[in-house]
Amino acid sequence: MLNIALPKGRLGEKVYNMFEKAGFECPSIKENNRKLIFENSELGIRYFWVKPSDVAIYVERGAADIGVAGKDILLEYEPDVYELLDLGIGKCSMCVAAPKGFRDDTKRTLRVATKFSKIAQNYYSSIGRDIDIIHLNGSIEIAPILDLSDVIVDIVETGTTLKENDLEVIKKIVPISARLISNKSGFKFKSQMIERVTSELRRQAEDRND
Ligand code: PRP
């Protein structure tokens, strides 16, 4: 049985559709209920929906053999997993954003609000800027408005959230997209099945880029 952790939500539905198109269908997953685990015993696959930021934990610990996680989560938590493929969906950017007209006063420690403390720390270390991290769990955009921070480091997809809160991107740190990841020992013991899934999904990812 190949265990697959899918990120709950809109991205997860796109991801499941890719698996389905690749021949790993599990029709019961589309029934509108609140179940979280779905199995197709004929194909030997089992899907489960988990919180997007938890996918890498399931995969790292072997509760799932493979899964799909955002590059943001992989950079932030550095789970001990193999990154097999960029699926080319869920594209967005990790950015520094600030209120319009912001000027960095380099004589002061910069206050950075973020959910992604490690990514922010690594970025500012790479440019030699002293910062004070303010770790938040969501609604990061309001931090500079309330003078809790000077800037934020957060994901920007359409840019609407920034715009509606009078913020603007001042630096794109890294592009983000959904990645297929694998448990390290699962990759050895279920290599045939995982390689089949990977090559089918690769074909779809490449077609999308054509
Ligand atoms: C993410 C991110 C921004 C928003 C960006 O939040 O933290 O707030 O999406 O999207 P946009 O550029 O298309 O407006 P998410 O929806 O994951 O919620 P969260 O703030 O609770 O993490």
CSV table of C-alpha atoms in Angstrom, one decimal, residues 1-4 23-26 38-47 193 197:
chain,number,residue,atom,x,y,z
A,1,MET,CA,0.0,0.0,0.0
A,2,LEU,CA,1.4,3.4,-1.0
A,3,ASN,CA,0.3,6.1,1.5
A,4,ILE,CA,0.0,9.6,0.1
A,23,GLY,CA,-3.9,6.7,-13.2
A,24,PHE,CA,-4.0,6.7,-9.4
A,25,GLU,CA,-7.7,7.4,-9.0
A,26,CYS,CA,-9.7,6.9,-5.8
A,38,PHE,CA,-9.5,7.1,1.2
A,39,GLU,CA,-8.3,3.9,-0.2
A,40,ASN,CA,-8.3,2.2,-3.6
A,41,SER,CA,-7.2,-1.3,-2.6
A,42,GLU,CA,-7.1,-2.5,-6.3
A,43,LEU,CA,-4.4,0.1,-7.1
A,44,GLY,CA,-2.8,-0.3,-3.7
A,45,ILE,CA,-3.0,3.4,-2.7
A,46,ARG,CA,-4.4,5.3,0.2
A,47,TYR,CA,-4.8,9.1,0.3
A,193,MET,CA,5.5,2.5,-7.3
A,197,VAL,CA,3.9,8.1,-9.7
